[in-house]
Amino acid sequence: MPQPHLRTVVVLAAGEGKRMKSALPKVLHPLLGRTLLGHVLTAAAPLAADRTVVVVGHGAEQVRAHLTEIAPDAAPVLQAQQLGTGHAVRIALEAVPEAAGTVVVINGDVPLLRAETVAALVAAHEGEGAAATVLAAEVPDPTGLGRIVRGAAGRLEQIVEERDATPAQRALREINAGIYAFDAVRLRDALGKLSTDNDQGEEYLTDVFGLLVSAGEPVGVHVAADHVETLGCNDRVELAGLRRLLRDRVNEAWMRTGVSILDPETTWIDVTATVERDAVIDQNTQLRGTTVVGAQAVVGPDVTLIDTVVGPAATVLRSHAVGAEVGPGASVGPYAYLRPAARLAEKSKVGTFVEVKNSEVGPGAKVPHLSYVGDATIGAKANIGAATIFVNYDGVNKHRTVVGEAAFIGCDTSLIAPVEVGAGAYVAAGSAISQDVPPGALGVTRAPQRSIEGWVARKRAGTASAAAAERALAEGASADTPVAREGEAMHGDAETVGRPSAAGDTATE
Ligand code: UD1
Ligand code: MG
């Protein structure tokens, strides 16, 4: 049985990342759901290290604050001056004098690194009993990277930085990925011997390898199967390239579990989101944060979901949702905006140009068109007519509105909170409701209509309206044209108001 190994993970994150040209430290730039640093820590997590040290420097306060959020067990160690990667590891180890066994060092800017690859590196290192093992990769373009220099027998001799390399060494395409496993004792010893005799005048961690080789210590090279994992990030162009690569990796993984992604190039799924089997993700869709899309749901085209749960068989079309819940079989959009704590129950509907915030829309309830629903509870099967506004804010406080089960709210209604419309109650179109409507009652606030005959002919003479009116009156058409009269068509939707026969029609057709 192999001995359990003590392990320490050291993440190097003190560099500025000059070429990012950013107020944000490089390692805090986001990439599909995690920061660069978050991705690296996630890749290291399965090592179950006894301790994780993150070397911070540039933007130390921001990086510390981020660590408190995402990895409270990781210990930040300050490297006040960035005197090189060797210096950074030396400072890290000084902060953990008890660290023994294996020390895994990872550059903070390699976000595509997989946990399996780190684990394989560490297993190879521990299996060989090596003093140090470096993760290497054959890359198409090694520009700017440290080269793996091997001797006649193919064994590693040293790692040379590009700026210190001979032309022959520069021609090598096997590079140092910036991920290493070391034996703690031998690492400490070698770090004490580093010089700054190089082009940058820095203490290079990579020089540890040459020192160990000279001392006759066994060092190893573990070659990554896929060089893409070792890609670093130095500027925003590279960051965008990494984002595309990660997008493809994530999309491919979901497709292999039975998710349909209709246009993988325009589908961006955070590594933290989840999609269940037989869901269909249509083009131009982003699933961000803790979003979950249920089985057989259809999401997209043109949808952004942030921290939103979509139930099985629900549909979300051309919409934006943040912190919302869409129940099983519910329908959202096109053009809906769901804000935090919008909770849509099973088979409910939130339609076109509807915004919902901090509200429950009950099972089978419908808010089909042009409405704002804020701080409301809408009962099962209630029907909210077009252009209903839940007036929740008095300028100082927010208030709740309750609409009972199977209540029917006519179009263009304001429900002025706090207010309650009882179960099965109706509200007439165009009403401003500020008092509770009892169950089964009709609530109506309506000024009587006046039609001032001949007004257009007198006040708008010479217009197209006047001419049309004149023709209509001459043809006697007015007699055949239905006109809304008081007491009729109070509740129909936008399409049906004006036709008496449609009074009481559903507002959702
Ligand atoms: C380093 C390696 C190079 C390798 C490359 C892979 C050295 C000397 N060279 O070069 O062989 O091919 O990574 O990407 O190690 N950092 C600190 N403190 C410092 C200096 C750096 O924390 O004083 C951190 C940086 O924030 C970064 C990481 O160490 O996360 C690597 O530093 P960077 O300057 O990017 O090294 P490279 O020149 O890329
Ligand atoms: Mg770098």
Coordinates of C-alpha atoms and ligand atoms in Angstrom, one line a residue:
M1 CA 0.0 0.0 0.0
P2 CA 1.4 3.4 -0.9
Q3 CA 2.0 5.7 2.0
P4 CA -0.4 8.6 2.3
H5 CA 1.5 11.8 1.4
L6 CA 1.4 15.1 3.1
R7 CA 0.7 17.7 0.5
T8 CA 0.9 21.5 0.3
V9 CA -0.4 23.5 -2.6
V10 CA 1.2 26.8 -3.5
V11 CA -0.5 29.0 -6.0
L12 CA 1.6 31.9 -7.4
A13 CA -0.7 34.9 -7.8
A14 CA 1.4 37.9 -6.9
G15 CA 2.2 39.1 -10.4
E16 CA 0.6 42.2 -11.8
G17 CA -0.3 40.8 -15.2
K18 CA 0.9 44.1 -16.9
R19 CA -0.3 43.1 -20.3
M20 CA -3.9 42.7 -19.1
K21 CA -3.8 46.6 -18.7
S22 CA -6.4 46.3 -16.0
A23 CA -7.2 47.7 -12.5
L24 CA -8.1 44.1 -11.7
P25 CA -5.3 41.8 -10.8
K26 CA -4.8 39.3 -13.6
V27 CA -5.8 36.2 -11.5
L28 CA -9.2 37.8 -10.7
H29 CA -10.3 38.1 -14.3
P30 CA -13.4 36.0 -14.8
L31 CA -13.6 33.0 -17.2
L32 CA -16.9 31.2 -17.5
G33 CA -18.0 31.2 -13.9
R34 CA -14.7 31.4 -12.0
T35 CA -11.8 33.7 -11.8
L36 CA -8.5 32.4 -13.2
L37 CA -7.5 31.8 -9.6
G38 CA -10.7 30.0 -8.9
H39 CA -10.1 27.6 -11.8
V40 CA -6.6 26.8 -10.6
L41 CA -7.8 26.2 -7.0
T42 CA -10.6 24.0 -8.3
A43 CA -8.0 21.9 -10.3
A44 CA -5.9 21.5 -7.2
A45 CA -8.9 20.7 -4.8
P46 CA -9.0 16.9 -5.4
L47 CA -5.4 16.7 -4.1
A48 CA -6.9 17.1 -0.7
A49 CA -3.8 19.1 0.4
D50 CA -3.2 19.6 4.0
R51 CA -2.8 23.3 3.3
T52 CA -3.1 25.7 0.4
V53 CA -1.0 28.8 0.2
V54 CA -1.7 31.6 -2.2
V55 CA 1.1 34.1 -2.8
V56 CA -0.4 37.5 -3.2
G57 CA 1.2 40.8 -4.1
H58 CA -0.3 43.0 -6.7
G59 CA -3.9 43.8 -5.7
A60 CA -3.3 41.8 -2.6
E61 CA -6.4 43.1 -0.8
Q62 CA -8.6 42.3 -3.7
V63 CA -7.2 38.8 -4.1
R64 CA -7.5 38.2 -0.3
A65 CA -11.1 39.3 -0.3
H66 CA -11.8 36.9 -3.2
L67 CA -10.1 34.1 -1.4
T68 CA -12.2 34.6 1.6
E69 CA -15.2 34.1 -0.6
I70 CA -14.1 31.2 -2.7
A71 CA -11.5 29.3 -0.6
P72 CA -11.6 30.4 3.0
D73 CA -9.2 27.7 4.0
A74 CA -6.5 28.9 1.6
A75 CA -3.9 31.0 3.3
P76 CA -2.8 34.2 1.5
V77 CA 0.9 35.0 2.0
L78 CA 2.2 38.4 1.0
Q79 CA 5.1 38.8 -1.4
A80 CA 5.5 42.5 -1.1
Q81 CA 8.0 42.7 -4.0
Q82 CA 7.8 40.4 -7.0
L83 CA 11.4 39.2 -7.1
G84 CA 10.6 36.1 -9.1
T85 CA 8.8 32.8 -9.0
G86 CA 11.5 31.2 -6.9
H87 CA 11.3 34.0 -4.4
A88 CA 7.5 33.6 -4.3
V89 CA 7.7 29.9 -3.4
R90 CA 10.5 30.6 -0.8
I91 CA 8.2 33.1 0.9
A92 CA 5.3 30.7 0.7
L93 CA 7.2 27.9 2.4
E94 CA 8.6 30.2 5.1
A95 CA 5.0 30.8 6.1
V96 CA 4.3 27.1 6.5
P97 CA 7.5 25.7 8.2
E98 CA 5.6 22.5 9.0
A99 CA 4.9 21.7 5.4
A100 CA 6.5 18.3 4.5
G101 CA 5.9 15.7 1.8
T102 CA 4.9 17.0 -1.5
V103 CA 4.7 20.7 -2.5
V104 CA 2.6 21.3 -5.6
V105 CA 3.3 24.7 -7.2
I106 CA 0.9 26.1 -9.7
N107 CA 1.1 29.4 -11.6
G108 CA -2.1 31.3 -11.0
D109 CA -2.8 32.0 -14.7
V110 CA -3.4 28.5 -16.1
P111 CA -7.2 28.2 -15.9
L112 CA -7.7 25.3 -18.3
L113 CA -5.7 23.0 -16.2
R114 CA -7.7 19.9 -15.3
A115 CA -7.8 18.3 -11.9
E116 CA -6.9 14.9 -13.5
T117 CA -3.7 16.3 -15.0
V118 CA -2.6 17.8 -11.7
A119 CA -3.4 14.5 -10.0
A120 CA -1.5 12.5 -12.7
L121 CA 1.6 14.8 -12.2
V122 CA 1.5 14.3 -8.5
A123 CA 1.0 10.6 -8.8
A124 CA 4.0 10.3 -11.2
H125 CA 6.1 12.4 -8.9
E126 CA 5.2 10.6 -5.7
G127 CA 5.4 7.2 -7.5
E128 CA 8.9 7.9 -8.7
G129 CA 10.0 9.4 -5.4
A130 CA 11.4 12.3 -7.4
A131 CA 12.9 15.4 -5.9
A132 CA 11.0 17.5 -8.4
T133 CA 8.7 16.9 -11.4
V134 CA 7.6 19.5 -13.9
L135 CA 4.5 19.4 -16.1
A136 CA 5.6 19.9 -19.7
A137 CA 3.8 20.1 -23.0
E138 CA 4.7 20.2 -26.7
V139 CA 3.2 23.4 -28.0
P140 CA 2.9 24.8 -31.5
D141 CA 4.3 28.2 -30.5
P142 CA 6.6 28.2 -27.5
T143 CA 7.2 32.0 -27.6
G144 CA 7.9 33.5 -24.2
L145 CA 7.9 30.2 -22.3
G146 CA 10.5 28.3 -20.5
R147 CA 12.0 25.4 -22.5
I148 CA 12.6 21.9 -21.2
V149 CA 16.2 21.0 -22.0
R150 CA 16.8 17.3 -22.0
G151 CA 20.1 15.5 -22.1
A152 CA 21.3 12.7 -24.4
A153 CA 19.3 10.1 -22.4
G154 CA 16.2 12.2 -22.7
R155 CA 16.4 13.2 -19.0
L156 CA 15.7 16.7 -18.0
E157 CA 18.9 18.8 -17.5
Q158 CA 17.4 22.2 -16.9
I159 CA 14.6 24.6 -17.6
V160 CA 15.7 27.7 -19.5
E161 CA 13.7 30.9 -19.8
E162 CA 13.4 32.1 -23.4
R163 CA 15.3 35.3 -22.7
D164 CA 18.2 33.3 -21.3
A165 CA 18.1 30.6 -23.9
T166 CA 20.6 29.8 -26.7
P167 CA 19.1 29.8 -30.3
A168 CA 19.2 26.0 -30.2
Q169 CA 17.2 25.9 -26.9
R170 CA 14.8 28.4 -28.3
A171 CA 14.0 26.0 -31.1
L172 CA 12.7 23.5 -28.6
R173 CA 8.9 23.2 -28.5
E174 CA 8.6 21.4 -25.2
I175 CA 7.8 24.0 -22.6
N176 CA 7.4 24.3 -18.9
A177 CA 3.7 24.7 -18.1
G178 CA 4.4 26.3 -14.7
I179 CA 3.0 23.5 -12.7
Y180 CA 5.3 21.4 -10.5
A181 CA 5.5 18.8 -7.8
F182 CA 8.5 19.0 -5.4
D183 CA 9.7 17.1 -2.4
A184 CA 9.4 19.7 0.4
V185 CA 12.8 19.2 2.0
R186 CA 14.8 19.2 -1.2
L187 CA 12.8 22.2 -2.5
R188 CA 13.6 24.3 0.5
D189 CA 17.2 23.4 0.3
A190 CA 17.4 24.3 -3.4
L191 CA 15.4 27.6 -3.0
G192 CA 18.1 28.7 -0.5
K193 CA 20.7 28.4 -3.3
L194 CA 18.9 30.3 -6.1
S195 CA 20.9 33.1 -7.8
T196 CA 19.5 36.1 -9.6
D197 CA 22.1 35.7 -12.3
N198 CA 19.7 35.9 -15.3
D199 CA 18.3 38.4 -17.7
Q200 CA 15.5 39.5 -15.3
G201 CA 17.6 39.5 -12.2
E202 CA 15.0 37.4 -10.5
E203 CA 15.0 34.2 -8.5
Y204 CA 13.6 31.6 -10.9
L205 CA 11.8 28.7 -9.5
T206 CA 12.8 26.8 -12.7
D207 CA 16.4 27.0 -11.6
V208 CA 15.6 24.5 -8.8
F209 CA 15.6 21.8 -11.5
G210 CA 19.1 22.5 -12.7
L211 CA 20.4 22.7 -9.1
L212 CA 18.7 19.3 -8.2
V213 CA 20.1 17.7 -11.4
S214 CA 23.6 18.9 -10.5
A215 CA 23.3 17.5 -7.0
G216 CA 22.4 14.1 -8.6
E217 CA 18.8 14.2 -7.3
P218 CA 16.1 12.5 -9.4
V219 CA 13.9 14.9 -11.3
G220 CA 11.1 14.0 -13.7
V221 CA 9.1 15.5 -16.5
H222 CA 5.4 14.7 -16.8
V223 CA 4.1 15.5 -20.3
A224 CA 0.5 16.8 -20.5
A225 CA -1.6 14.8 -22.9
D226 CA -3.3 18.0 -24.2
H227 CA -1.2 21.1 -24.4
V228 CA -4.3 23.3 -24.3
E229 CA -4.6 22.7 -20.6
T230 CA -1.2 24.4 -20.0
L231 CA -2.0 27.6 -21.8
G232 CA -1.4 30.6 -19.7
C233 CA -3.1 34.0 -19.9
N234 CA -1.1 37.1 -20.4
D235 CA -3.4 39.6 -22.1
R236 CA -7.1 39.9 -23.0
V237 CA -6.7 38.4 -26.4
E238 CA -5.3 35.2 -24.8
L239 CA -8.1 35.4 -22.2
A240 CA -10.7 35.5 -25.0
G241 CA -9.0 32.5 -26.7
L242 CA -9.0 30.6 -23.4
R243 CA -12.7 31.4 -23.0
R244 CA -13.5 29.9 -26.4
L245 CA -11.5 26.8 -25.6
L246 CA -13.2 26.3 -22.3
R247 CA -16.6 27.0 -23.9
D248 CA -16.0 24.2 -26.3
R249 CA -14.9 21.8 -23.5
V250 CA -17.9 22.6 -21.4
N251 CA -20.4 22.3 -24.3
E252 CA -18.9 19.0 -25.5
A253 CA -19.2 17.6 -22.0
W254 CA -22.9 18.5 -21.7
M255 CA -23.6 17.2 -25.2
R256 CA -22.0 13.9 -24.2
T257 CA -24.4 13.7 -21.2
G258 CA -27.4 14.0 -23.5
V259 CA -28.0 17.8 -23.8
S260 CA -28.7 19.3 -27.2
I261 CA -26.7 22.4 -27.9
L262 CA -27.9 23.7 -31.3
D263 CA -25.1 26.2 -31.8
P264 CA -22.1 25.4 -29.6
E265 CA -20.2 28.5 -30.9
T266 CA -22.8 30.9 -29.4
T267 CA -23.6 28.9 -26.3
W268 CA -21.6 30.0 -23.2
I269 CA -22.2 27.8 -20.2
D270 CA -20.3 28.6 -17.0
V271 CA -18.4 25.7 -15.4
T272 CA -20.7 26.2 -12.4
A273 CA -24.0 25.7 -14.3
T274 CA -25.9 22.4 -14.7
V275 CA -28.0 21.1 -17.6
E276 CA -30.1 18.0 -17.4
R277 CA -30.6 15.4 -20.0
D278 CA -32.6 16.2 -23.1
A279 CA -32.6 19.9 -22.4
V280 CA -32.3 21.9 -25.6
I281 CA -30.1 24.9 -25.6
D282 CA -30.7 27.1 -28.6
Q283 CA -28.3 29.6 -30.0
N284 CA -27.0 32.8 -28.4
T285 CA -27.6 31.5 -24.9
Q286 CA -25.6 32.0 -21.7
L287 CA -26.0 29.9 -18.6
R288 CA -24.2 31.6 -15.8
G289 CA -23.4 31.1 -12.2
T290 CA -25.5 28.4 -10.4
T291 CA -28.0 28.1 -13.2
V292 CA -29.7 24.8 -13.5
V293 CA -31.7 23.8 -16.6
G294 CA -34.0 20.9 -16.1
A295 CA -34.6 17.9 -18.3
Q296 CA -36.4 18.6 -21.6
A297 CA -36.5 22.3 -21.0
V298 CA -35.9 24.4 -24.0
V299 CA -33.8 27.5 -23.5
G300 CA -33.0 30.0 -26.2
P301 CA -32.4 31.4 -28.6
D302 CA -31.1 34.7 -27.1
V303 CA -31.4 33.9 -23.4
T304 CA -29.2 34.8 -20.5
L305 CA -29.8 33.0 -17.3
I306 CA -27.8 33.9 -14.2
D307 CA -28.2 31.9 -11.0
T308 CA -31.6 30.8 -12.3
V309 CA -33.3 27.4 -12.0
V310 CA -35.4 26.3 -14.9
G311 CA -37.6 23.3 -14.2
P312 CA -38.1 20.3 -16.4
A313 CA -39.9 20.9 -19.7
A314 CA -40.1 24.6 -19.2
T315 CA -39.4 27.0 -22.1
V316 CA -37.5 30.3 -22.0
L317 CA -37.3 32.3 -25.2
R318 CA -35.3 35.5 -25.8
S319 CA -35.2 36.5 -22.2
H320 CA -32.9 37.6 -19.3
A321 CA -33.2 36.1 -15.8
V322 CA -31.3 36.7 -12.6
G323 CA -31.8 34.7 -9.5
A324 CA -35.2 33.4 -10.7
E325 CA -37.0 30.1 -10.6
V326 CA -39.0 28.9 -13.5
G327 CA -41.2 26.0 -12.6
P328 CA -41.7 22.7 -14.5
G329 CA -43.5 23.3 -17.8
A330 CA -43.6 27.0 -17.3
S331 CA -43.2 29.4 -20.3
V332 CA -41.1 32.5 -20.3
G333 CA -40.8 35.1 -23.1
P334 CA -40.1 36.2 -25.7
Y335 CA -38.6 39.3 -24.1
A336 CA -39.2 38.7 -20.4
Y337 CA -37.0 40.0 -17.6
L338 CA -37.0 37.9 -14.5
R339 CA -35.3 39.5 -11.5
P340 CA -34.2 38.1 -8.2
A341 CA -36.8 36.0 -6.4
A342 CA -39.2 35.8 -9.3
R343 CA -40.7 32.4 -8.7
L344 CA -42.8 31.0 -11.5
A345 CA -44.8 27.9 -10.5
E346 CA -45.5 24.9 -12.6
K347 CA -47.1 25.6 -16.0
S348 CA -47.3 29.3 -15.3
K349 CA -46.6 31.8 -18.1
V350 CA -44.7 35.1 -18.2
G351 CA -44.9 36.4 -21.7
T352 CA -43.7 39.3 -23.8
F353 CA -42.3 42.5 -22.3
V354 CA -43.0 41.4 -18.8
E355 CA -40.8 42.1 -15.8
V356 CA -41.1 40.1 -12.6
K357 CA -39.3 40.7 -9.3
N358 CA -39.6 39.1 -5.9
S359 CA -43.0 37.6 -6.7
E360 CA -44.7 34.3 -6.9
V361 CA -46.7 33.5 -10.0
G362 CA -48.9 30.6 -9.1
P363 CA -49.4 27.3 -10.9
G364 CA -51.0 27.8 -14.3
A365 CA -51.2 31.6 -13.7
K366 CA -50.6 33.8 -16.7
V367 CA -48.9 37.2 -17.1
P368 CA -48.8 37.3 -20.9
H369 CA -48.1 40.8 -22.0
L370 CA -46.5 44.1 -21.1
S371 CA -46.6 44.0 -17.4
Y372 CA -44.6 44.8 -14.3
V373 CA -45.0 42.3 -11.4
G374 CA -43.1 43.4 -8.3
D375 CA -43.5 42.1 -4.7
A376 CA -46.6 40.2 -5.6
T377 CA -48.2 36.8 -4.9
I378 CA -50.3 35.7 -7.8
G379 CA -52.6 32.7 -7.1
A380 CA -53.0 29.6 -9.2
K381 CA -54.7 30.1 -12.6
A382 CA -55.0 33.8 -12.1
N383 CA -55.0 35.8 -15.3
I384 CA -53.2 39.1 -15.4
G385 CA -54.3 41.2 -18.4
A386 CA -51.9 43.1 -20.7
A387 CA -50.3 46.2 -19.3
T388 CA -51.1 45.4 -15.7
I389 CA -48.7 47.2 -13.3
F390 CA -48.2 46.1 -9.8
V391 CA -47.5 49.4 -8.2
N392 CA -45.2 48.3 -5.4
Y393 CA -43.2 51.4 -4.5
D394 CA -44.5 54.5 -2.8
G395 CA -41.2 56.3 -3.1
V396 CA -40.0 55.1 0.3
N397 CA -41.2 51.6 0.9
K398 CA -42.1 48.6 -1.1
H399 CA -45.5 46.9 -0.5
R400 CA -47.0 43.6 -1.5
T401 CA -49.9 42.8 -3.7
V402 CA -51.9 39.5 -3.4
V403 CA -54.0 38.3 -6.3
G404 CA -56.1 35.3 -5.4
E405 CA -56.6 32.0 -7.2
A406 CA -58.3 32.3 -10.6
A407 CA -58.7 36.0 -10.2
F408 CA -58.9 38.0 -13.5
I409 CA -57.2 41.3 -13.9
G410 CA -58.4 43.3 -16.9
C411 CA -55.9 45.1 -19.1
D412 CA -54.2 48.3 -18.2
T413 CA -54.8 48.0 -14.5
S414 CA -52.7 49.4 -11.7
L415 CA -52.8 47.3 -8.5
I416 CA -51.6 49.8 -5.9
A417 CA -50.0 48.0 -3.1
P418 CA -50.6 47.0 -0.4
V419 CA -53.7 45.6 -1.9
E420 CA -55.4 42.2 -2.3
V421 CA -57.7 40.9 -5.0
G422 CA -59.6 38.0 -3.7
A423 CA -59.9 34.5 -5.2
G424 CA -62.1 34.5 -8.3
A425 CA -62.5 38.3 -8.2
Y426 CA -62.4 40.4 -11.4
V427 CA -60.9 43.8 -12.0
A428 CA -62.2 45.9 -14.8
A429 CA -59.7 46.9 -17.5
G430 CA -58.3 50.4 -17.0
S431 CA -58.8 50.4 -13.2
A432 CA -56.5 51.7 -10.6
I433 CA -57.1 49.4 -7.6
S434 CA -56.0 50.7 -4.2
Q435 CA -58.6 48.9 -2.0
D436 CA -59.0 45.2 -1.6
V437 CA -61.5 43.5 -3.9
P438 CA -63.4 40.7 -2.1
P439 CA -63.5 37.2 -3.5
G440 CA -65.8 37.0 -6.5
A441 CA -66.4 40.7 -6.7
L442 CA -65.8 43.0 -9.6
G443 CA -63.4 45.9 -8.8
V444 CA -63.8 48.8 -11.1
T445 CA -62.6 52.4 -11.1
R446 CA -63.7 54.0 -14.3
A447 CA -64.6 57.6 -15.3
P448 CA -67.7 57.7 -17.5
Q449 CA -66.8 58.0 -21.2
R450 CA -68.0 61.0 -23.2
S451 CA -68.0 61.0 -27.0
I452 CA -68.2 64.5 -28.4
E453 CA -69.8 64.3 -31.7
G454 CA -68.2 66.2 -34.6
W455 CA -65.1 67.2 -32.6
V456 CA -62.7 66.1 -35.3
A457 CA -64.5 68.0 -38.1
R458 CA -64.4 71.1 -35.9
K459 CA -61.0 70.9 -34.3
R460 CA -59.0 68.9 -36.9
A461 CA -60.4 70.1 -40.1
G462 CA -58.4 69.2 -43.2
T463 CA -56.7 66.2 -41.6
A464 CA -56.8 62.6 -42.9
S465 CA -58.8 61.8 -39.8
A466 CA -61.4 64.4 -40.6
A467 CA -61.7 63.1 -44.2
A468 CA -62.0 59.5 -43.0
A469 CA -64.7 60.5 -40.5
E470 CA -66.6 62.4 -43.1
R471 CA -66.5 59.4 -45.5
A472 CA -67.6 57.0 -42.8
L473 CA -70.4 59.2 -41.7
A474 CA -71.5 59.7 -45.3
E475 CA -71.6 56.0 -45.9
G476 CA -73.5 55.5 -42.7
A477 CA -70.9 53.0 -41.6
S478 CA -71.1 54.1 -38.0
A479 CA -74.3 52.2 -37.6
D480 CA -72.5 48.9 -38.4
T481 CA -69.4 49.4 -36.4
P482 CA -69.5 48.1 -32.9
V483 CA -68.5 50.7 -30.4
A484 CA -67.6 49.9 -26.8
R485 CA -70.3 51.1 -24.4
E486 CA -70.3 51.4 -20.7
G487 CA -70.6 48.1 -19.0
E488 CA -69.2 46.1 -21.9
A489 CA -65.7 45.0 -22.8
M490 CA -64.3 45.9 -19.5
H491 CA -62.1 42.9 -19.1
G492 CA -60.9 41.8 -22.5
D493 CA -57.3 42.0 -23.5
A494 CA -55.8 44.6 -25.8
E495 CA -56.9 42.7 -28.9
T496 CA -60.5 42.3 -27.7
V497 CA -61.4 45.5 -26.0
G498 CA -63.9 47.3 -28.3
R499 CA -65.8 44.2 -29.2
P500 CA -68.7 43.8 -26.9
S501 CA -68.9 40.1 -27.5
A502 CA -65.4 39.8 -26.1
A503 CA -66.3 41.1 -22.7
G504 CA -64.8 38.7 -20.1
D505 CA -62.7 37.0 -22.6
T506 CA -59.4 35.6 -21.4
A507 CA -56.7 38.2 -21.5
T508 CA -54.1 35.7 -22.6
E509 CA -55.1 34.7 -26.1
Ligands
UD1_1 C1 7.0 31.1 -15.9 C2 8.1 30.1 -15.9 C3 8.3 29.6 -17.3 C4 7.0 28.9 -17.8 C5 5.8 29.9 -17.6 C6 4.5 29.2 -17.8 C7 9.7 31.0 -14.3 C8 11.0 31.7 -14.0 N1 9.3 30.8 -15.5 O1 7.3 32.2 -16.7 O2 9.3 28.7 -17.4 O3 7.1 28.5 -19.1 O4 5.8 30.4 -16.3 O5 3.5 30.1 -17.9 O6 9.1 30.6 -13.3 N2 4.6 35.3 -9.7 C9 4.6 35.7 -8.3 N3 5.7 36.4 -7.8 C10 6.7 36.7 -8.6 C11 6.7 36.4 -10.0 C12 5.6 35.7 -10.5 O7 3.7 35.3 -7.6 O8 7.6 37.3 -8.1 C13 3.5 34.6 -10.2 C14 2.7 35.3 -11.3 O9 1.6 36.0 -10.8 C15 2.2 34.2 -12.2 C16 3.3 33.1 -12.0 O10 4.0 33.4 -10.8 O11 1.0 33.7 -11.8 C17 4.2 33.0 -13.2 O12 4.9 34.3 -13.3 P1 5.1 34.9 -14.7 O13 5.8 36.2 -14.5 O14 3.9 34.9 -15.5 O15 6.2 33.9 -15.3 P2 6.5 33.6 -16.8 O16 7.4 34.6 -17.3 O17 5.3 33.4 -17.5
MG2 MG 3.2 33.9 -17.3

